[in-house]
mmCIF file of C-alpha atoms and ligand atoms in Angstrom:
data_model
loop_
_atom_site.group_PDB
_atom_site.id
_atom_site.type_symbol
_atom_site.label_atom_id
_atom_site.label_comp_id
_atom_site.label_asym_id
_atom_site.label_seq_id
_atom_site.Cartn_x
_atom_site.Cartn_y
_atom_site.Cartn_z
ATOM 1 C CA UNK A 1 -56.199 92.188 59.572
ATOM 2 C CA UNK A 2 -54.146 94.044 56.938
ATOM 3 C CA UNK A 3 -53.277 97.629 57.928
ATOM 4 C CA UNK A 4 -54.556 100.656 56.008
ATOM 5 C CA UNK A 5 -51.197 100.862 54.212
ATOM 6 C CA UNK A 6 -51.347 97.238 53.122
ATOM 7 C CA UNK A 7 -54.953 97.632 51.973
ATOM 8 C CA UNK A 8 -53.943 100.539 49.757
ATOM 9 C CA UNK A 9 -51.230 98.387 48.163
ATOM 10 C CA UNK A 10 -53.564 95.404 47.705
ATOM 11 C CA UNK A 11 -56.305 97.542 46.162
ATOM 12 C CA UNK A 12 -53.846 99.136 43.725
ATOM 13 C CA UNK A 13 -52.608 95.703 42.609
ATOM 14 C CA UNK A 14 -56.115 94.295 42.269
ATOM 15 C CA UNK A 15 -57.310 97.291 40.270
ATOM 16 C CA UNK A 16 -54.352 97.003 37.878
ATOM 17 C CA UNK A 17 -54.957 93.271 37.531
ATOM 18 C CA UNK A 18 -58.329 93.726 35.858
ATOM 19 C CA UNK A 19 -56.539 95.168 32.797
ATOM 20 C CA UNK A 20 -53.648 92.694 33.036
ATOM 21 C CA UNK A 21 -56.057 89.755 32.808
ATOM 22 C CA UNK A 22 -57.695 91.315 29.753
ATOM 23 C CA UNK A 23 -54.276 91.877 28.123
ATOM 24 C CA UNK A 24 -53.241 88.313 28.945
ATOM 25 C CA UNK A 25 -56.219 87.048 26.976
ATOM 26 C CA UNK A 26 -55.401 89.296 24.008
ATOM 27 C CA UNK A 27 -51.636 88.967 23.735
ATOM 28 C CA UNK A 28 -51.773 89.466 19.967
ATOM 29 C CA UNK A 29 -52.722 93.134 20.543
ATOM 30 C CA UNK A 30 -49.850 93.830 22.908
ATOM 31 C CA UNK A 31 -47.250 96.413 21.925
ATOM 32 C CA UNK A 32 -43.768 95.216 22.779
ATOM 33 C CA UNK A 33 -40.472 97.083 22.773
ATOM 34 C CA UNK A 34 -37.013 96.181 24.052
ATOM 35 C CA UNK A 35 -34.903 97.934 26.671
ATOM 36 C CA UNK A 36 -31.900 95.760 25.774
ATOM 37 C CA UNK A 37 -31.187 92.225 24.490
ATOM 38 C CA UNK A 38 -33.797 89.850 25.968
ATOM 39 C CA UNK A 39 -35.246 92.695 28.081
ATOM 40 C CA UNK A 40 -38.805 93.461 27.004
ATOM 41 C CA UNK A 41 -41.379 96.020 28.009
ATOM 42 C CA UNK A 42 -44.998 95.761 26.921
ATOM 43 C CA UNK A 43 -47.839 98.257 26.865
ATOM 44 C CA UNK A 44 -49.246 96.221 29.791
ATOM 45 C CA UNK A 45 -46.157 96.900 31.960
ATOM 46 C CA UNK A 46 -46.485 100.651 31.369
ATOM 47 C CA UNK A 47 -50.255 100.737 31.902
ATOM 48 C CA UNK A 48 -50.074 98.574 35.025
ATOM 49 C CA UNK A 49 -47.427 100.770 36.573
ATOM 50 C CA UNK A 50 -49.478 103.890 35.850
ATOM 51 C CA UNK A 51 -52.605 102.454 37.485
ATOM 52 C CA UNK A 52 -50.625 101.367 40.546
ATOM 53 C CA UNK A 53 -48.832 104.701 40.954
ATOM 54 C CA UNK A 54 -52.060 106.675 40.450
ATOM 55 C CA UNK A 55 -53.849 104.610 43.116
ATOM 56 C CA UNK A 56 -50.983 104.775 45.595
ATOM 57 C CA UNK A 57 -50.577 108.518 45.046
ATOM 58 C CA UNK A 58 -54.239 109.111 45.866
ATOM 59 C CA UNK A 59 -53.717 107.482 49.268
ATOM 60 C CA UNK A 60 -50.132 108.610 49.960
ATOM 61 C CA UNK A 61 -49.520 111.831 48.007
ATOM 62 C CA UNK A 62 -46.234 112.627 49.741
ATOM 63 C CA UNK A 63 -44.578 109.235 49.184
ATOM 64 C CA UNK A 64 -41.855 108.676 46.608
ATOM 65 C CA UNK A 65 -41.601 105.829 44.086
ATOM 66 C CA UNK A 66 -38.946 103.512 42.779
ATOM 67 C CA UNK A 67 -40.582 101.704 39.870
ATOM 68 C CA UNK A 68 -39.126 99.660 37.027
ATOM 69 C CA UNK A 69 -40.724 101.485 34.091
ATOM 70 C CA UNK A 70 -39.451 104.926 34.957
ATOM 71 C CA UNK A 71 -42.294 107.313 34.098
ATOM 72 C CA UNK A 72 -42.940 110.568 35.974
ATOM 73 C CA UNK A 73 -41.627 109.220 39.241
ATOM 74 C CA UNK A 74 -40.843 111.290 42.267
ATOM 75 C CA UNK A 75 -37.383 109.970 43.103
ATOM 76 C CA UNK A 76 -35.929 113.021 44.851
ATOM 77 C CA UNK A 77 -35.458 113.291 48.607
ATOM 78 C CA UNK A 78 -37.881 110.990 50.324
ATOM 79 C CA UNK A 79 -38.842 109.684 53.719
ATOM 80 C CA UNK A 80 -41.197 106.917 52.656
ATOM 81 C CA UNK A 81 -41.416 105.184 49.317
ATOM 82 C CA UNK A 82 -43.076 102.426 47.321
ATOM 83 C CA UNK A 83 -40.896 100.022 45.329
ATOM 84 C CA UNK A 84 -42.813 98.639 42.356
ATOM 85 C CA UNK A 85 -42.387 96.046 39.660
ATOM 86 C CA UNK A 86 -45.638 96.287 37.671
ATOM 87 C CA UNK A 87 -45.117 92.908 35.999
ATOM 88 C CA UNK A 88 -42.367 90.685 37.298
ATOM 89 C CA UNK A 89 -42.044 87.963 34.702
ATOM 90 C CA UNK A 90 -42.749 90.005 31.580
ATOM 91 C CA UNK A 91 -41.202 87.349 29.320
ATOM 92 C CA UNK A 92 -43.586 84.733 30.773
ATOM 93 C CA UNK A 93 -46.530 87.126 30.398
ATOM 94 C CA UNK A 94 -45.721 87.783 26.726
ATOM 95 C CA UNK A 95 -45.558 84.049 26.068
ATOM 96 C CA UNK A 96 -48.927 83.333 27.650
ATOM 97 C CA UNK A 97 -47.241 81.781 30.701
ATOM 98 C CA UNK A 98 -49.309 82.712 33.795
ATOM 99 C CA UNK A 99 -46.326 82.764 36.155
ATOM 100 C CA UNK A 100 -45.930 86.508 36.621
ATOM 101 C CA UNK A 101 -46.829 88.926 39.390
ATOM 102 C CA UNK A 102 -47.226 92.490 40.539
ATOM 103 C CA UNK A 103 -44.716 93.305 43.270
ATOM 104 C CA UNK A 104 -45.135 96.297 45.601
ATOM 105 C CA UNK A 105 -43.107 97.031 48.734
ATOM 106 C CA UNK A 106 -43.433 99.926 51.173
ATOM 107 C CA UNK A 107 -40.348 101.382 52.808
ATOM 108 C CA UNK A 108 -40.870 103.591 55.850
ATOM 109 C CA UNK A 109 -37.849 105.512 57.159
ATOM 110 C CA UNK A 110 -35.606 103.333 54.966
ATOM 111 C CA UNK A 111 -36.980 100.099 56.445
ATOM 112 C CA UNK A 112 -39.138 97.554 54.642
ATOM 113 C CA UNK A 113 -42.545 97.838 56.274
ATOM 114 C CA UNK A 114 -44.861 95.845 53.996
ATOM 115 C CA UNK A 115 -44.825 93.861 50.770
ATOM 116 C CA UNK A 116 -47.264 92.210 48.398
ATOM 117 C CA UNK A 117 -46.691 89.858 45.473
ATOM 118 C CA UNK A 118 -49.902 89.264 43.537
ATOM 119 C CA UNK A 119 -50.277 86.695 40.758
ATOM 120 C CA UNK A 120 -53.378 87.911 38.853
ATOM 121 C CA UNK A 121 -54.023 84.756 36.855
ATOM 122 C CA UNK A 122 -54.030 82.365 39.841
ATOM 123 C CA UNK A 123 -55.473 85.066 42.137
ATOM 124 C CA UNK A 124 -52.753 84.350 44.692
ATOM 125 C CA UNK A 125 -51.935 87.255 46.989
ATOM 126 C CA UNK A 126 -48.791 86.874 49.079
ATOM 127 C CA UNK A 127 -48.375 89.643 51.640
ATOM 128 C CA UNK A 128 -46.559 90.579 54.824
ATOM 129 C CA UNK A 129 -46.045 93.439 57.241
ATOM 130 C CA UNK A 130 -43.134 93.845 59.596
ATOM 131 C CA UNK A 131 -43.795 91.904 62.782
ATOM 132 C CA UNK A 132 -47.199 90.620 61.657
ATOM 133 C CA UNK A 133 -46.364 87.455 59.736
ATOM 134 C CA UNK A 134 -46.761 86.479 56.095
ATOM 135 C CA UNK A 135 -49.885 85.235 54.356
ATOM 136 C CA UNK A 136 -51.118 83.705 51.106
ATOM 137 C CA UNK A 137 -54.693 84.938 50.708
ATOM 138 C CA UNK A 138 -56.044 84.101 54.192
ATOM 139 C CA UNK A 139 -53.505 81.407 55.085
ATOM 140 C CA UNK A 140 -50.483 82.039 57.321
ATOM 141 C CA UNK A 141 -47.171 81.149 55.648
ATOM 142 C CA UNK A 142 -44.120 79.349 57.014
ATOM 143 C CA UNK A 143 -41.002 78.434 55.075
ATOM 144 C CA UNK A 144 -40.401 74.705 54.547
ATOM 145 C CA UNK A 145 -38.794 72.752 57.375
ATOM 146 C CA UNK A 146 -36.491 70.507 55.342
ATOM 147 C CA UNK A 147 -32.952 70.573 56.602
ATOM 148 C CA UNK A 148 -31.026 68.574 54.026
ATOM 149 C CA UNK A 149 -30.022 69.928 50.644
ATOM 150 C CA UNK A 150 -30.538 66.447 49.222
ATOM 151 C CA UNK A 151 -34.288 66.702 50.028
ATOM 152 C CA UNK A 152 -34.612 70.253 48.726
ATOM 153 C CA UNK A 153 -36.070 71.772 45.581
ATOM 154 C CA UNK A 154 -34.268 75.001 44.790
ATOM 155 C CA UNK A 155 -35.141 77.692 42.273
ATOM 156 C CA UNK A 156 -32.849 80.087 40.465
ATOM 157 C CA UNK A 157 -32.650 82.591 37.612
ATOM 158 C CA UNK A 158 -30.779 81.483 34.503
ATOM 159 C CA UNK A 159 -28.696 84.105 32.652
ATOM 160 C CA UNK A 160 -29.915 84.780 29.132
ATOM 161 C CA UNK A 161 -28.952 86.808 26.093
ATOM 162 C CA UNK A 162 -27.540 90.133 27.266
ATOM 163 C CA UNK A 163 -27.680 89.233 30.937
ATOM 164 C CA UNK A 164 -25.574 87.583 33.626
ATOM 165 C CA UNK A 165 -22.409 85.522 33.814
ATOM 166 C CA UNK A 166 -23.024 82.314 31.867
ATOM 167 C CA UNK A 167 -19.754 80.557 32.796
ATOM 168 C CA UNK A 168 -20.189 81.222 36.501
ATOM 169 C CA UNK A 169 -23.778 79.992 36.388
ATOM 170 C CA UNK A 170 -22.875 76.785 34.564
ATOM 171 C CA UNK A 171 -20.181 76.097 37.143
ATOM 172 C CA UNK A 172 -22.665 76.578 40.005
ATOM 173 C CA UNK A 173 -25.337 74.415 38.424
ATOM 174 C CA UNK A 174 -22.767 71.745 37.627
ATOM 175 C CA UNK A 175 -21.929 71.443 41.330
ATOM 176 C CA UNK A 176 -25.369 71.998 42.844
ATOM 177 C CA UNK A 177 -27.231 69.613 40.519
ATOM 178 C CA UNK A 178 -25.858 66.519 42.253
ATOM 179 C CA UNK A 179 -26.649 67.801 45.756
ATOM 180 C CA UNK A 180 -30.357 68.678 45.536
ATOM 181 C CA UNK A 181 -33.660 66.939 44.836
ATOM 182 C CA UNK A 182 -34.494 69.350 42.021
ATOM 183 C CA UNK A 183 -33.741 72.710 40.420
ATOM 184 C CA UNK A 184 -36.417 74.975 38.953
ATOM 185 C CA UNK A 185 -36.485 78.215 36.880
ATOM 186 C CA UNK A 186 -39.823 80.025 37.019
ATOM 187 C CA UNK A 187 -39.110 83.393 35.353
ATOM 188 C CA UNK A 188 -40.364 85.632 38.178
ATOM 189 C CA UNK A 189 -38.003 86.533 40.998
ATOM 190 C CA UNK A 190 -40.852 88.012 43.057
ATOM 191 C CA UNK A 191 -42.814 84.759 42.858
ATOM 192 C CA UNK A 192 -39.688 82.696 43.533
ATOM 193 C CA UNK A 193 -39.273 84.518 46.841
ATOM 194 C CA UNK A 194 -42.989 84.285 47.651
ATOM 195 C CA UNK A 195 -42.962 80.549 46.882
ATOM 196 C CA UNK A 196 -39.997 80.023 49.216
ATOM 197 C CA UNK A 197 -42.052 81.790 51.901
ATOM 198 C CA UNK A 198 -44.902 79.376 51.153
ATOM 199 C CA UNK A 199 -42.615 76.326 51.408
ATOM 200 C CA UNK A 200 -43.171 75.434 47.729
ATOM 201 C CA UNK A 201 -39.442 75.812 47.146
ATOM 202 C CA UNK A 202 -36.793 75.220 49.805
ATOM 203 C CA UNK A 203 -34.354 77.851 48.577
ATOM 204 C CA UNK A 204 -33.661 80.421 45.883
ATOM 205 C CA UNK A 205 -30.595 82.154 44.564
ATOM 206 C CA UNK A 206 -30.014 84.596 41.717
ATOM 207 C CA UNK A 207 -27.579 87.324 40.671
ATOM 208 C CA UNK A 208 -28.047 90.771 39.204
ATOM 209 C CA UNK A 209 -31.585 91.568 40.342
ATOM 210 C CA UNK A 210 -33.044 95.015 40.944
ATOM 211 C CA UNK A 211 -34.650 96.207 44.146
ATOM 212 C CA UNK A 212 -38.114 96.162 42.531
ATOM 213 C CA UNK A 213 -37.729 92.422 41.764
ATOM 214 C CA UNK A 214 -37.042 91.480 45.378
ATOM 215 C CA UNK A 215 -38.145 94.114 47.934
ATOM 216 C CA UNK A 216 -41.659 92.715 48.532
ATOM 217 C CA UNK A 217 -40.445 89.102 48.461
ATOM 218 C CA UNK A 218 -37.758 89.830 51.048
ATOM 219 C CA UNK A 219 -40.196 90.969 53.723
ATOM 220 C CA UNK A 220 -42.589 88.117 52.864
ATOM 221 C CA UNK A 221 -39.827 85.505 53.368
ATOM 222 C CA UNK A 222 -38.601 87.077 56.587
ATOM 223 C CA UNK A 223 -42.108 87.209 58.007
ATOM 224 C CA UNK A 224 -42.554 83.551 57.031
ATOM 225 C CA UNK A 225 -39.573 82.691 59.241
ATOM 226 C CA UNK A 226 -37.019 82.441 56.431
ATOM 227 C CA UNK A 227 -33.649 84.028 55.815
ATOM 228 C CA UNK A 228 -32.693 86.239 52.851
ATOM 229 C CA UNK A 229 -29.218 87.672 52.377
ATOM 230 C CA UNK A 230 -26.842 88.718 49.686
ATOM 231 C CA UNK A 231 -24.503 86.086 48.289
ATOM 232 C CA UNK A 232 -21.795 87.101 50.759
ATOM 233 C CA UNK A 233 -24.222 86.191 53.553
ATOM 234 C CA UNK A 234 -24.847 89.770 54.681
ATOM 235 C CA UNK A 235 -28.066 91.740 54.598
ATOM 236 C CA UNK A 236 -26.339 94.775 53.092
ATOM 237 C CA UNK A 237 -25.251 92.764 50.083
ATOM 238 C CA UNK A 238 -28.913 92.421 49.084
ATOM 239 C CA UNK A 239 -28.609 95.866 47.588
ATOM 240 C CA UNK A 240 -26.192 94.456 45.002
ATOM 241 C CA UNK A 241 -29.147 92.409 43.745
ATOM 242 C CA UNK A 242 -27.416 89.082 44.458
ATOM 243 C CA UNK A 243 -29.795 87.069 46.580
ATOM 244 C CA UNK A 244 -30.002 83.780 48.434
ATOM 245 C CA UNK A 245 -33.032 82.719 50.486
ATOM 246 C CA UNK A 246 -34.426 79.721 52.332
ATOM 247 C CA UNK A 247 -35.033 78.386 55.796
ATOM 248 C CA UNK A 248 -32.099 78.739 58.225
ATOM 249 C CA UNK A 249 -30.547 75.375 57.411
ATOM 250 C CA UNK A 250 -30.941 75.289 53.670
ATOM 251 C CA UNK A 251 -29.898 78.928 53.317
ATOM 252 C CA UNK A 252 -26.704 78.133 55.201
ATOM 253 C CA UNK A 253 -25.948 74.907 53.293
ATOM 254 C CA UNK A 254 -26.566 76.434 49.877
ATOM 255 C CA UNK A 255 -24.574 79.569 50.706
ATOM 256 C CA UNK A 256 -21.672 77.413 51.907
ATOM 257 C CA UNK A 257 -21.857 75.341 48.744
ATOM 258 C CA UNK A 258 -21.797 78.424 46.487
ATOM 259 C CA UNK A 259 -18.944 80.027 48.449
ATOM 260 C CA UNK A 260 -16.933 76.775 48.206
ATOM 261 C CA UNK A 261 -17.252 76.782 44.437
ATOM 262 C CA UNK A 262 -15.425 80.111 44.331
ATOM 263 C CA UNK A 263 -12.829 79.075 46.918
ATOM 264 C CA UNK A 264 -11.971 76.093 44.710
ATOM 265 C CA UNK A 265 -11.609 78.450 41.754
ATOM 266 C CA UNK A 266 -9.287 80.924 43.452
HETATM 267 C C1 IPD B 1 -37.175 89.417 35.686
HETATM 268 C C2 IPD B 1 -37.700 88.217 36.439
HETATM 269 C C3 IPD B 1 -36.799 87.024 36.243
HETATM 270 C C4 IPD B 1 -35.373 87.324 36.639
HETATM 271 C C5 IPD B 1 -34.878 88.544 35.893
HETATM 272 C C6 IPD B 1 -35.794 89.747 36.160
HETATM 273 P P1 IPD B 1 -38.901 91.266 34.732
HETATM 274 O O1 IPD B 1 -37.986 90.561 35.899
HETATM 275 O O2 IPD B 1 -37.781 88.482 37.819
HETATM 276 O O3 IPD B 1 -37.205 85.899 37.013
HETATM 277 O O4 IPD B 1 -34.570 86.206 36.320
HETATM 278 O O5 IPD B 1 -33.580 88.835 36.301
HETATM 279 O O6 IPD B 1 -35.326 90.870 35.463
HETATM 280 O O7 IPD B 1 -37.946 91.834 33.725
HETATM 281 O O8 IPD B 1 -39.764 90.228 34.176
HETATM 282 O O9 IPD B 1 -39.602 92.313 35.503
HETATM 283 CA CA1 CA B 2 -38.662 92.184 37.569
HETATM 284 CA CA1 CA B 3 -40.961 94.030 35.341
#
């Protein structure tokens, strides 16, 4: 049974999704602006965030917010806060690609307490609360059990115009490609993490993310029995936005592989 806190988060996401689905069917009417090269924001991102923050504020008026589209947020001193990405996968959304999600995490006393990643088009709700397991709709989630990289499908984020270190990425891909069963790029970090929790991918790594991309996915993976760390292997490094996730074995093998690439280089 989801707690009252989780229900508030789920209801906010579901309410916002009614408009997202409408926008998704009328993409030609969408207003789009850029925050930087290859970094888009649509009228749907702004509207979705407003609906979510309004709903959450009704239930938790004293909570703070960290949200991607920074509008009227309370970001001062806080005890508890919500971390929100209204649409993770905006580029997919704008292109009519249904692989995008709302991501909301709740932090209580600086600790991740709950997270939801909701894909409105497929009506898939991934959620977790600390100590209570992870779920997809009504089904309990466990990370995949594979223990060899050569059997694994891994997902990553590819740098693009204005973003990331292209040379470093090409070097990593060059070495990882011949070790794994497949590499994927979905375009939504939040869903990548949720799909690792569901065992649909065996591992995930990406650099340069923001807390709103990953906070909900982190607690979902951990509650599904998986491991998420920064790319130095420590939990603190997550806050640099460099992330690697998987089951115990695959997380360790992939992390070792990536670290070796840089040892060879130095
Ligand atoms: C992006 C997605 C994408 C990741 C980017 C993120 P946005 O979020 O999560 O998969 O590769 O780094 O910025 O901009 O669509 O919210
Ligand atoms: Ca995002
Ligand atoms: Ca976003």
